[in-house]
XYZ file of C-alpha atoms in Angstrom:
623
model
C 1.137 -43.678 79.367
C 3.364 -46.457 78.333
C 3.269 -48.254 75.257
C 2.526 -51.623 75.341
C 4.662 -52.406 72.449
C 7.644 -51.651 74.782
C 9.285 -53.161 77.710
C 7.354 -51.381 80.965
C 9.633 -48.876 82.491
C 11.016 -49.695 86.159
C 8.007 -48.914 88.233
C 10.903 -47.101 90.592
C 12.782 -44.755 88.594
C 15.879 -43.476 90.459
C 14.644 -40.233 91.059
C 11.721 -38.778 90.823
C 10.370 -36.255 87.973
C 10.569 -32.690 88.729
C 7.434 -30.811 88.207
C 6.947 -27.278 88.850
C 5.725 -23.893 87.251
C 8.787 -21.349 88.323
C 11.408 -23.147 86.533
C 14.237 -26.045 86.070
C 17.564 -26.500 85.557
C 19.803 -30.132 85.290
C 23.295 -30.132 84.694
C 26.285 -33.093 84.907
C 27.392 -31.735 88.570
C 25.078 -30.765 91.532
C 26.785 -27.673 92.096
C 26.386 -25.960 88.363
C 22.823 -26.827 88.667
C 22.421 -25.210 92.160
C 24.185 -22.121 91.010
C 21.593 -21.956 87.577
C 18.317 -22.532 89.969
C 19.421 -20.069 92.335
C 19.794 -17.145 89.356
C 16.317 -17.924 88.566
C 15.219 -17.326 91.972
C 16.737 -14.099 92.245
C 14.777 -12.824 88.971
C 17.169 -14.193 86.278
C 16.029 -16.037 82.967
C 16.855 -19.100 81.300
C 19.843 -17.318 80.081
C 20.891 -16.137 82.684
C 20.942 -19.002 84.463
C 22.687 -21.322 82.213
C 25.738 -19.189 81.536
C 26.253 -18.479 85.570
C 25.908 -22.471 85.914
C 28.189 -23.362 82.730
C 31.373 -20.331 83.963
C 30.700 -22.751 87.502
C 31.542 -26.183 85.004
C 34.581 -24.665 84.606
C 35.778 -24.732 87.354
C 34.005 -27.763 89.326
C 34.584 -29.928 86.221
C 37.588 -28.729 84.909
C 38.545 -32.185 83.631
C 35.663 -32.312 81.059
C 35.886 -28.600 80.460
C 37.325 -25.452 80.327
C 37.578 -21.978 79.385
C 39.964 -22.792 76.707
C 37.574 -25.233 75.087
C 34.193 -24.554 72.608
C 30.148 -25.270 73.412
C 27.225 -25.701 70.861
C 23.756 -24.966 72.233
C 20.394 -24.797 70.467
C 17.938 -22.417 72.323
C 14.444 -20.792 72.094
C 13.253 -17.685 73.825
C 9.906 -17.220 74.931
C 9.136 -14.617 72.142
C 10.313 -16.569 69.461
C 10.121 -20.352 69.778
C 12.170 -20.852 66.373
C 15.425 -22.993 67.385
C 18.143 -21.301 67.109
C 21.889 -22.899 67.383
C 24.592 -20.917 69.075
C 28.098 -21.790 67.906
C 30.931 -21.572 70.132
C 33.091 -24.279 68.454
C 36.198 -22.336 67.284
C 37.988 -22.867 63.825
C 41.649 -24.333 63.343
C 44.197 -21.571 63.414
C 45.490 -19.733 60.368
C 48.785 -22.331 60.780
C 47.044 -24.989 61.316
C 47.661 -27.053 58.039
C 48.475 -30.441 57.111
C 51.540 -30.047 55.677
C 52.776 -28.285 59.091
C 51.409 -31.494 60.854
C 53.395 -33.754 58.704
C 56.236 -31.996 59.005
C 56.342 -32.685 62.322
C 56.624 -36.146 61.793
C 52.421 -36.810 62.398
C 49.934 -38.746 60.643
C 47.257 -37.846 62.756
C 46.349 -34.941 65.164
C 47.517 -35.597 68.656
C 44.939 -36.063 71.567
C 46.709 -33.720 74.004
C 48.987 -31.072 73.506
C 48.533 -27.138 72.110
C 48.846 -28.679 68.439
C 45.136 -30.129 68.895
C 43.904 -26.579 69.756
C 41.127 -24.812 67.544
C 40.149 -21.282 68.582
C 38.824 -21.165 72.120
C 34.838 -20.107 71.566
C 33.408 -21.269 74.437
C 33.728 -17.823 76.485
C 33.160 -15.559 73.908
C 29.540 -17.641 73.607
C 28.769 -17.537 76.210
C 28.959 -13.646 76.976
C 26.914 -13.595 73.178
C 23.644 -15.578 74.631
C 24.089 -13.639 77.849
C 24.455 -10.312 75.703
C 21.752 -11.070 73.291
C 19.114 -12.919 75.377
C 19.934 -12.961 79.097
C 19.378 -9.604 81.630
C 21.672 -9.855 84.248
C 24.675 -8.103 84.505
C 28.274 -9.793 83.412
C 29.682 -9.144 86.752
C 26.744 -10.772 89.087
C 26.485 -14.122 86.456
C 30.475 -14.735 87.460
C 29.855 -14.264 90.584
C 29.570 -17.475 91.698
C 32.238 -18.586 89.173
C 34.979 -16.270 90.174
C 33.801 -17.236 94.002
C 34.504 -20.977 93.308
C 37.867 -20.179 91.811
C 39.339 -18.056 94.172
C 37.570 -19.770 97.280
C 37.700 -22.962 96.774
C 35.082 -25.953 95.863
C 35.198 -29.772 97.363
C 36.581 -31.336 94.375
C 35.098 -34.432 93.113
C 36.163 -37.846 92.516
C 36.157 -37.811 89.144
C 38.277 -35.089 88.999
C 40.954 -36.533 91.093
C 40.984 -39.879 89.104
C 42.016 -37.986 86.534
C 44.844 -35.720 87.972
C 46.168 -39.425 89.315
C 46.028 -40.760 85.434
C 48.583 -37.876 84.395
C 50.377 -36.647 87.639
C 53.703 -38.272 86.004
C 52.991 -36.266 82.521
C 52.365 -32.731 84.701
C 55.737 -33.121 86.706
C 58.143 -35.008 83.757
C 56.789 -33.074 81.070
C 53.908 -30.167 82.098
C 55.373 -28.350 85.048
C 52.770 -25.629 84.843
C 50.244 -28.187 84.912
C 52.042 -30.096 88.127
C 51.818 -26.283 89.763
C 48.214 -25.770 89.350
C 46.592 -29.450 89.632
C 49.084 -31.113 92.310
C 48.423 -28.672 95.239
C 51.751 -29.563 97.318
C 53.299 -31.591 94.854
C 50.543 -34.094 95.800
C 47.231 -34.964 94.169
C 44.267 -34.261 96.193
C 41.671 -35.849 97.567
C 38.198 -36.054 97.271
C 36.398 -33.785 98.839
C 39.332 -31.367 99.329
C 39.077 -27.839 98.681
C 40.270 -26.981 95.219
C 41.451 -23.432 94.227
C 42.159 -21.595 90.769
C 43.709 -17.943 91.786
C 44.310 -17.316 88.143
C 40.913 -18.279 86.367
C 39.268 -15.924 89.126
C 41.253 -13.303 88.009
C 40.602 -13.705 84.681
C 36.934 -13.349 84.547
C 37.550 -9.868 87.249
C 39.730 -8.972 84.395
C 36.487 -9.300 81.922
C 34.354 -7.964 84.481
C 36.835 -4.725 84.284
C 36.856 -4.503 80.947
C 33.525 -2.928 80.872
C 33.528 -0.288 84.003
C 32.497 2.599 82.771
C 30.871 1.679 79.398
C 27.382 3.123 78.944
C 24.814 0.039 78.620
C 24.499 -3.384 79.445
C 25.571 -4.180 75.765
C 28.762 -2.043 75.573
C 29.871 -3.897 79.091
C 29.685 -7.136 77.798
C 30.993 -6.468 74.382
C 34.051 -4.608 76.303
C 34.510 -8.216 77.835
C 34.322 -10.313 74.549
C 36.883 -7.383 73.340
C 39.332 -8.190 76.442
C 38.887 -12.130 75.995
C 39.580 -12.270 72.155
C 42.528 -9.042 71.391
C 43.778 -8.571 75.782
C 45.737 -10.173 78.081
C 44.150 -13.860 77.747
C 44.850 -13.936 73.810
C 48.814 -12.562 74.657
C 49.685 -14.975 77.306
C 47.700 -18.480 74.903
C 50.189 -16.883 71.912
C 53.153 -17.196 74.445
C 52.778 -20.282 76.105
C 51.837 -22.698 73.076
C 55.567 -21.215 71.120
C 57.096 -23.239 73.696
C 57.278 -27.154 73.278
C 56.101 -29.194 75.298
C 54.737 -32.947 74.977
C 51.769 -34.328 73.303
C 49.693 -37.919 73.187
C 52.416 -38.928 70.006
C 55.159 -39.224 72.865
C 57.262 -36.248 70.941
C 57.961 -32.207 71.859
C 55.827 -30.108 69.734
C 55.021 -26.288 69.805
C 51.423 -25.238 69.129
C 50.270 -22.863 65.976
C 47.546 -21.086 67.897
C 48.520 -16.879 67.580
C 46.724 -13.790 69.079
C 45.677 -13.060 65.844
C 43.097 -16.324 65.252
C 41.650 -15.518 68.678
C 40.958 -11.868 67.773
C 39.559 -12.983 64.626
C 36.855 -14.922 66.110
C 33.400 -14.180 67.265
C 30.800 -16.775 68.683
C 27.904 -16.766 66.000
C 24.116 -18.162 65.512
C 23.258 -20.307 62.911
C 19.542 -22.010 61.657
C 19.010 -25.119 63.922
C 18.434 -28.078 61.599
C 15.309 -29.934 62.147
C 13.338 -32.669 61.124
C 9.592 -34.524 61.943
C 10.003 -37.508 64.313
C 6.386 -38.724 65.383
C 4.571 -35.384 65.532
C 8.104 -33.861 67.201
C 10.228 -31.774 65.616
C 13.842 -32.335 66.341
C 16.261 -29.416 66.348
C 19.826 -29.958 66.635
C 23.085 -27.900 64.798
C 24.430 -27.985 61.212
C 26.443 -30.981 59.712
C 29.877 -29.681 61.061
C 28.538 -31.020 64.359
C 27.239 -34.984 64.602
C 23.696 -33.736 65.804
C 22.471 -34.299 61.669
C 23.120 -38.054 62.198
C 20.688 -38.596 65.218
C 17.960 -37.010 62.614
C 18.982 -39.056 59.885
C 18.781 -42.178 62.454
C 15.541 -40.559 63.350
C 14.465 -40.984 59.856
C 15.318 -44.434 59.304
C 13.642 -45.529 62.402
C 10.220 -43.351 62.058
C 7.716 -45.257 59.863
C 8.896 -48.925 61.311
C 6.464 -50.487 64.155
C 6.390 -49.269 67.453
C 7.888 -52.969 68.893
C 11.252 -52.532 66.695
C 11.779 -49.400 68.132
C 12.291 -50.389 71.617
C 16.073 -50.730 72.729
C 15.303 -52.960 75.450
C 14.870 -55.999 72.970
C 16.494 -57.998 71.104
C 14.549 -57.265 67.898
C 14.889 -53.626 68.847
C 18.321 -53.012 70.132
C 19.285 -54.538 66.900
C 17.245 -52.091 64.655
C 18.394 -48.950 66.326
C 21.636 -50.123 66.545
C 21.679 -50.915 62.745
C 19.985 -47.953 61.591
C 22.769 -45.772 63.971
C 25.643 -47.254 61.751
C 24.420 -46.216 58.387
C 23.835 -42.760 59.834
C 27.166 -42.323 61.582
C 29.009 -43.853 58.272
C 27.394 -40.891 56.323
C 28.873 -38.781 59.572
C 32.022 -39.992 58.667
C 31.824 -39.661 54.756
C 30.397 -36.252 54.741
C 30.084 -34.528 57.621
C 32.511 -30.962 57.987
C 32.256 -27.189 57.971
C 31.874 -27.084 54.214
C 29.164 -27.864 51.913
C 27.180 -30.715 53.011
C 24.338 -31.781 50.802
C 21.828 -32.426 54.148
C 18.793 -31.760 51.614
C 19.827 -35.002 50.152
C 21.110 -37.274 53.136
C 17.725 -36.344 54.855
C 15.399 -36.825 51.985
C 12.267 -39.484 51.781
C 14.421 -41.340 48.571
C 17.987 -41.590 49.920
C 16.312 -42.662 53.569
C 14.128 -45.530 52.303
C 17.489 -46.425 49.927
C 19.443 -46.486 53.655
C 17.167 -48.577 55.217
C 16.865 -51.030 52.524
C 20.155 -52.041 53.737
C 19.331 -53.296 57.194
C 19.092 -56.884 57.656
C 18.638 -59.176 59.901
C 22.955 -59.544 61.200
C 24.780 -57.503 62.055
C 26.563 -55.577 59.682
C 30.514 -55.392 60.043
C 31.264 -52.718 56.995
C 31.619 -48.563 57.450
C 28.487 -48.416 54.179
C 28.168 -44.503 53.740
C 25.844 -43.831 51.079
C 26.119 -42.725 46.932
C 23.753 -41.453 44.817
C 23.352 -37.940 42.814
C 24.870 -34.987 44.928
C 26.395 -37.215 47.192
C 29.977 -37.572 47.415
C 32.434 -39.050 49.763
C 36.151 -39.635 50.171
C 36.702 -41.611 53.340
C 39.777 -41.006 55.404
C 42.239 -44.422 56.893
C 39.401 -46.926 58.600
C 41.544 -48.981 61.650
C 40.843 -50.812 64.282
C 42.919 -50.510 67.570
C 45.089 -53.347 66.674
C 46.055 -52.158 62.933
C 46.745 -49.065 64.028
C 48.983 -50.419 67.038
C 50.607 -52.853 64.005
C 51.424 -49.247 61.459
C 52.992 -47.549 64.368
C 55.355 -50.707 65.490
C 56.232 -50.453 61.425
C 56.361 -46.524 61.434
C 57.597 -45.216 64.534
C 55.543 -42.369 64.700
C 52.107 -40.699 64.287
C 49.786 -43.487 65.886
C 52.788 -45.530 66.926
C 53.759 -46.593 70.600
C 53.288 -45.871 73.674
C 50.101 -44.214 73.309
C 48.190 -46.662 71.615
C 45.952 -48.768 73.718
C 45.772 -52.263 72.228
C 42.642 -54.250 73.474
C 43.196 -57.613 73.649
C 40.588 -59.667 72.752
C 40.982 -62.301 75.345
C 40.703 -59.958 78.045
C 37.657 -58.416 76.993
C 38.816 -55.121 78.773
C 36.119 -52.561 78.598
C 37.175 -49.095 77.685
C 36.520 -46.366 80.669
C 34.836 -44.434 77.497
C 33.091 -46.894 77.009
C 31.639 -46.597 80.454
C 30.453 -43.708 79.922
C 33.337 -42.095 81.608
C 36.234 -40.153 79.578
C 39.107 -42.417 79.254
C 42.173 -40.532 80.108
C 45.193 -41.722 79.328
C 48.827 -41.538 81.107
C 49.714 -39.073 77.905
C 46.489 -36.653 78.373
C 45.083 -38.171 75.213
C 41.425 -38.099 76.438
C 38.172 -39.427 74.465
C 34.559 -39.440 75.587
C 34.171 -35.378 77.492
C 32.280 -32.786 77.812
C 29.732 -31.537 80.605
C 25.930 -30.371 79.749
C 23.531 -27.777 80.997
C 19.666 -27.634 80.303
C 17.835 -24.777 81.831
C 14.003 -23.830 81.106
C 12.225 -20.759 82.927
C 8.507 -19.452 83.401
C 8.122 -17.628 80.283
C 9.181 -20.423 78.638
C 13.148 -19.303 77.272
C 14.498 -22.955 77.160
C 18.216 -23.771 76.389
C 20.367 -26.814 76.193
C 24.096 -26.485 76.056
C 26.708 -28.489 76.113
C 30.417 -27.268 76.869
C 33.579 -29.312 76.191
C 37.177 -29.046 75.618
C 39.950 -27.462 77.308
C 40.223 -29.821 79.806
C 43.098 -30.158 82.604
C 44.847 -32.811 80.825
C 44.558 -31.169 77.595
C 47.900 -29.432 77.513
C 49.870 -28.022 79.694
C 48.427 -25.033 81.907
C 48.791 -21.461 80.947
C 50.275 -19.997 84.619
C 49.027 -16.948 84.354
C 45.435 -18.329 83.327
C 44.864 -21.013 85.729
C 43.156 -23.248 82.383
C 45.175 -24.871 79.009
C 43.343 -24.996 75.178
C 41.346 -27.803 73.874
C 41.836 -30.688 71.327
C 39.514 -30.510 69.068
C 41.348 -30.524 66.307
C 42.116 -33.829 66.769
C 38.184 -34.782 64.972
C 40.303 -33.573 61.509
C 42.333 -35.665 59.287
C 45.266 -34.624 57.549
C 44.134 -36.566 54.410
C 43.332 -34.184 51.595
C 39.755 -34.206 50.028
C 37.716 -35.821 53.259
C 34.612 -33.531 54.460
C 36.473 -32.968 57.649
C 39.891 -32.381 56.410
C 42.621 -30.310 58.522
C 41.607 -26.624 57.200
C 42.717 -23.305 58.241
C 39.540 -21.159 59.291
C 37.372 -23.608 58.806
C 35.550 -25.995 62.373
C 36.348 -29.168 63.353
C 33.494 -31.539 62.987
C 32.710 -31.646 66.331
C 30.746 -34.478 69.044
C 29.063 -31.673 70.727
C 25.287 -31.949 70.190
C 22.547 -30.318 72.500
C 18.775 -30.970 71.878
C 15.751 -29.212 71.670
C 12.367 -31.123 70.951
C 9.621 -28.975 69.627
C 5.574 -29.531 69.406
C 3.146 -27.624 67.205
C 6.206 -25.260 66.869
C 6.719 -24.541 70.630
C 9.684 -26.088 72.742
C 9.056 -29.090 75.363
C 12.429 -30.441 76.193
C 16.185 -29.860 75.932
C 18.451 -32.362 76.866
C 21.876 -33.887 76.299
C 24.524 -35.856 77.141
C 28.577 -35.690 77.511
C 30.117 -38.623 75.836
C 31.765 -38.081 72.681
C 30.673 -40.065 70.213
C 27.828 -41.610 72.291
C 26.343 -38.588 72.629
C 23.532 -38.872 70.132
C 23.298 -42.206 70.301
C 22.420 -42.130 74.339
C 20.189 -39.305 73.449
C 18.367 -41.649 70.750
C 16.946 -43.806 73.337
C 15.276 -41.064 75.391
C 13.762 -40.027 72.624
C 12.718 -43.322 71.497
C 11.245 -44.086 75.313
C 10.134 -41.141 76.027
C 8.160 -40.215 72.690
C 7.439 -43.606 71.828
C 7.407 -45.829 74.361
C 5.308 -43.202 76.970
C 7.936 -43.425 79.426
C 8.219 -40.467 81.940
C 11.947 -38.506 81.464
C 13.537 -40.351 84.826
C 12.085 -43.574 83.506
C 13.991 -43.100 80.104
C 16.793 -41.429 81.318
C 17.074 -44.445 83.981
C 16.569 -47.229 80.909
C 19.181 -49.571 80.204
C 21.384 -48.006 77.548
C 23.830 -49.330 74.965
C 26.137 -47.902 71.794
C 27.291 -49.159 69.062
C 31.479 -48.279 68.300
C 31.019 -49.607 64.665
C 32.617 -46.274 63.244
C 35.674 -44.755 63.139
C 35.958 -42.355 66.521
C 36.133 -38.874 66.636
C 38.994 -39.088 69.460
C 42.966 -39.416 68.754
C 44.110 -42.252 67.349
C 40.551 -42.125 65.099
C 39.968 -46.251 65.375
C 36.944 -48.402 65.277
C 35.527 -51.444 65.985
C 33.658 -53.430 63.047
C 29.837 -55.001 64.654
C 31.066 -53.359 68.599
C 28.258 -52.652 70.461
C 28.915 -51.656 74.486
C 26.101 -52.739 76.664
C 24.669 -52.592 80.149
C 24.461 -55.655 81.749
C 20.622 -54.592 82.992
C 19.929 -55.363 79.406
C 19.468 -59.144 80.019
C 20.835 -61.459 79.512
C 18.435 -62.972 77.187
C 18.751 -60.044 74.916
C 22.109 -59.941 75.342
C 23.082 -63.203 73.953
C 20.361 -62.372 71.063
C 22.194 -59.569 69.934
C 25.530 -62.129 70.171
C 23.815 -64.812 67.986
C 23.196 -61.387 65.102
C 26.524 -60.875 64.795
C 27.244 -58.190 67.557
C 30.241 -58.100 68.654
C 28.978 -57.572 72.963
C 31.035 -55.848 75.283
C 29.026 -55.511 79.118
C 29.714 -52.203 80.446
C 28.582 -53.092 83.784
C 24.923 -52.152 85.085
C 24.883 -48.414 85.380
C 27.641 -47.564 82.880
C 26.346 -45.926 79.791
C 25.317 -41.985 79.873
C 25.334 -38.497 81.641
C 21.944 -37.178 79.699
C 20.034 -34.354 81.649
C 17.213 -32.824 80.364
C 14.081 -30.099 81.116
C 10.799 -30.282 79.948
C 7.469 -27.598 79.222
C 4.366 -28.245 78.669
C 3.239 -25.117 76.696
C -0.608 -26.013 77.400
C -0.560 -26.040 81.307
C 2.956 -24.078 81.734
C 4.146 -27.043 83.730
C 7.577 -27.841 83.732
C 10.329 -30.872 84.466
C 13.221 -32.251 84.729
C 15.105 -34.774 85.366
C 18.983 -36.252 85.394
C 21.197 -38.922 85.246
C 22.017 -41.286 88.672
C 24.703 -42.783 86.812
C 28.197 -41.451 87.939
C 26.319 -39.845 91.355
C 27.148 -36.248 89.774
C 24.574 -35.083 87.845
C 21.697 -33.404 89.041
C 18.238 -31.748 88.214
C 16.610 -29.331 90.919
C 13.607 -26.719 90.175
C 10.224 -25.890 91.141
């Protein structure tokens, strides 16, 4: 029921709640979702469902993702209700070091071009969860994948916004990418049919790769063998030796070899968890952001119910507040090495955090200190001083692919929309696509797959797909936790969900977005396990983020007391937040968030779901 210390939820949600017993399945695009529900009516699990649905992303969302880019997911099987995180976020090549950057004339990693490009890991994890946990044969979960590719899909709007943003970068500059996206030297329209000849081939080829091997297991292992050390791994070590343009307006090669992507093998890791008003919340390590939602968590779970709800003033404020101190310890000390977690998630250094939340809004980055906790932070800039040391410099985060917002115009962002802003260059922040899939025995997964997107460098002919960028989330400043290192992960924005009671799973959800990610995902949580809203009602909620931090996404700026709002907010509230200190941008009234999630109630066996109207994409469907 809802709580009367919040805001009642719109007595119409959107959509309504799924509820069923057989099983559920909600993805960013209607089709992935279809594909997922329909492998659970033919006998599959939870497992095998999502990776048939997230090989279909590829190809139906190929802006957001790709097979060249990386996933996270956090899982549970129906045996074992432990969460469990699956990492398919690559490392940075064995060339891939700071000095080489610089002497390429860089301060900063580009946002497009094969430079940015950690290990692919996305396929390779993909065929692990399948291996490990799913039952289905390789060949019948790319089925409808390979069918897409070679046939055809109705491509979607968003998808051909995009292509428009960088049609003059694919034919000046990317002619393999002009080949492949510009079907008759032309973008295409909505609703056309969209091919990929290539990327069908390539997963027959993995398919192949296991005739004749004597189990389930050797088959798919054959086809992890072919992705990382065959044909896929020759023709990414010939195409990125070539130069070719990137977001810093100059001709680079890549440093991605053959030999980093045989090197590489998807792994599982420990889900980090903590309590969150008798929940547990289980997300991945601290080289991903999902540690900074549970250290928001923490700040936020002993205060009263009333400054918890975002659709206030008072509350808005608080979460917004408590959201800064926890993504200023993301940027302090968050990376793929040694993160003291035990520390930044302790009862001492949490009260010590909150201490520091007053009544304005704050305009400092305030990671914290104390003993074991130790930061070096990289450059902090705002759009404009960042515009102002290129003009001086000529180079690294220089002209023309800095945006400068000007202040009088009060342009909003498309990020900041909740839609990836993609720039003329291919620089691209805000991503990613999302699966959550639960089934009757109760295996329940949430994944979220990113990178690799079309505009992400140019397109690898004989692959029909290009590499990702995540390297741009590392600095080339020595000593920061996230630090340009060879063989070690970028810190990346990816971060799936699983919520947990008395030890057994009831939802997994997520969100693309970048940055917002967590911080969309914070307000479900806060509606739907505080305020007693149903999963459409808080997915449906007016949402808002603060950009108080330094971005993950190429050129790495921030925005001191920015907070992005939709308008359904109120206006009220709005100017509220205004008279704190906020610094308001309105997003518009359905702006902010792609979240999809499932739900199980492990008493009854009854299960949801439910997904974002926002963008008219997204979609949950089960039974």
């Amino acid at each position: 029921m809802p709580n009367p210390a919040f805001v009642p939820p719109a007595p119409h949600p959107t959509r309504p709640d799924l509820s069923g017993t057989f099983g559920m399945a909600a993805s960013t695009h209607w089709i992935a979702t279809a594909v997922a529900q329909s492998v659970l009516e033919r006998g599959g699990n939870a497992f095998d469902a999502a990776t048939a649905g997230a090989f279909v992303l590829h190809v139906v969302e190929p802006h957001l993702n790709g097979p060249g880019g990386d996933m996270t997911a956090v899982f549970a099987t129906a045996a074992d209700p432990t969460p469990v995180v699956l990492s398919g976020q690559g490392p940075a090549p064995a060339e891939a070091t700071p000095e080489h950057y610089r002497s390429e004339g860089l301060d900063l990693v580009p946002g497009s071009g094969a430079l940015a490009a950690a290990v692919p890991g996305a396929v390779d994890a993909w065929l692990l969860l399948l291996r490990d946990h799913g039952t289905w044969e390789l060949a019948d979960v790319l089925a409808p994948a390979i069918g897409y590719a070679r046939d055809g899909h109705p491509v979607a709007p968003a998808v051909v916004r995009t292509i428009t943003a960088v049609q003059d970068l694919f034919r000046d500059h990317w002619p393999t990418s002009a080949a492949q996206w510009l079907p008759g030297g032309v973008v295409p329209t909505p609703g056309d049919l969209l091919r990929n000849e290539p990327l069908a081939a390539v997963y027959d080829r993995l398919v192949a790769a296991g005739a004749g091997a004597g189990s389930r297991t050797a088959r798919i292992d054959a086809a992890r063998t072919e992705w990382a050390e065959g044909a896929v791994a020759q023709a990414v070590d010939r195409a990125v030796r070539q130069p070719h343009r990137h977001a810093s307006g100059t001709d680079h090669a890549g440093v991605l070899r053959a030999s980093d992507m045989a090197a590489f093998r998807a792994s599982y890791e420990p889900a980090t968890t903590v309590e969150f008003r008798g929940c547990t919340i289980a997300k991945t390590g601290a080289w991903g952001q999902g540690p900074a939602l549970l250290q928001t968590l923490r700040l936020l779970e002993p205060l009263d119910d009333a400054l918890l709800d975002p659709s206030t003033e008072v509350g808005a404020h608080t979460v917004v507040e408590a959201q800064k101190l926890a993504l200023a310890d993301r940027e302090a000390f968050y990376g793929d090495g040694d993160v003291p977690l035990d520390v930044l998630l302790s009862d001492a250094y949490t009260a010590e955090r909150r201490a520091l939340s007053g009544e304005r809004a704050s305009t400092e980055l305030r990671p914290g200190t104390g003993a074991g906790v130790r930061h070096a932070l990289p450059p902090v800039r705002t759009e404009a001083e960042a515009a102002a040391a290129g003009a001086v410099t000529g180079q690294g985060v220089g002209e023309p692919t800095v945006r400068v917002r000007r202040a009088e115009e009060r342009a909003v962002p498309v990020e900041d929309r909740g839609e990836p802003f993609v720039a003329p260059d291919g620089e691209t922040r805000g991503d990613t696509v999302h699966i959550d899939v639960v089934d009757r025995w109760g295996n329940t997964v949430s994944a979220t797959p990113s990178g690799g997107w079309l505009q992400s460098s140019p397109t690898i002919p004989e692959l029909g797909f290009c590499l990702g960028t995540r390297l741009q989330m590392t600095w080339l400043e020595e000593g920061t936790a996230s630090t340009l290192r060879p063989g070690e992960r970028p810190r990346t924005t990816l971060t799936p969900t699983l919520v947990l009671r008395d030890g057994q799973p009831v939802a997994a959800l997520g969100s693309p977005g970048g940055d917002q990610q967590d911080q969309w995902q914070l307000l479900f949580l806060l509606r739907w396990i505080v305020g007693g809203y149903s999963p459409q009602q808080a997915i449906d909620a007016p949402a808002l983020h603060t950009t108080s931090f330094p971005g993950s996404f190429w050129p790495r700026t921030w925005e001191p007391a920015g907070l992005v709002v939709e308008d359904r907010l109120g206006d009220d509230v709005i100017a509220g937040l205004e008279a704190r200190g906020h610094v308001v941008t309105r997003a518009g009234d359905w702006s902010l968030g792609r979240l999809t999630c499932v739900t199980r109630d492990p008493a009854t066996g009854v299960l949801g779901a439910a997904a974002n109207p926002r963008g008219a994409q997204g979609y949950a469907a089960g039974r």
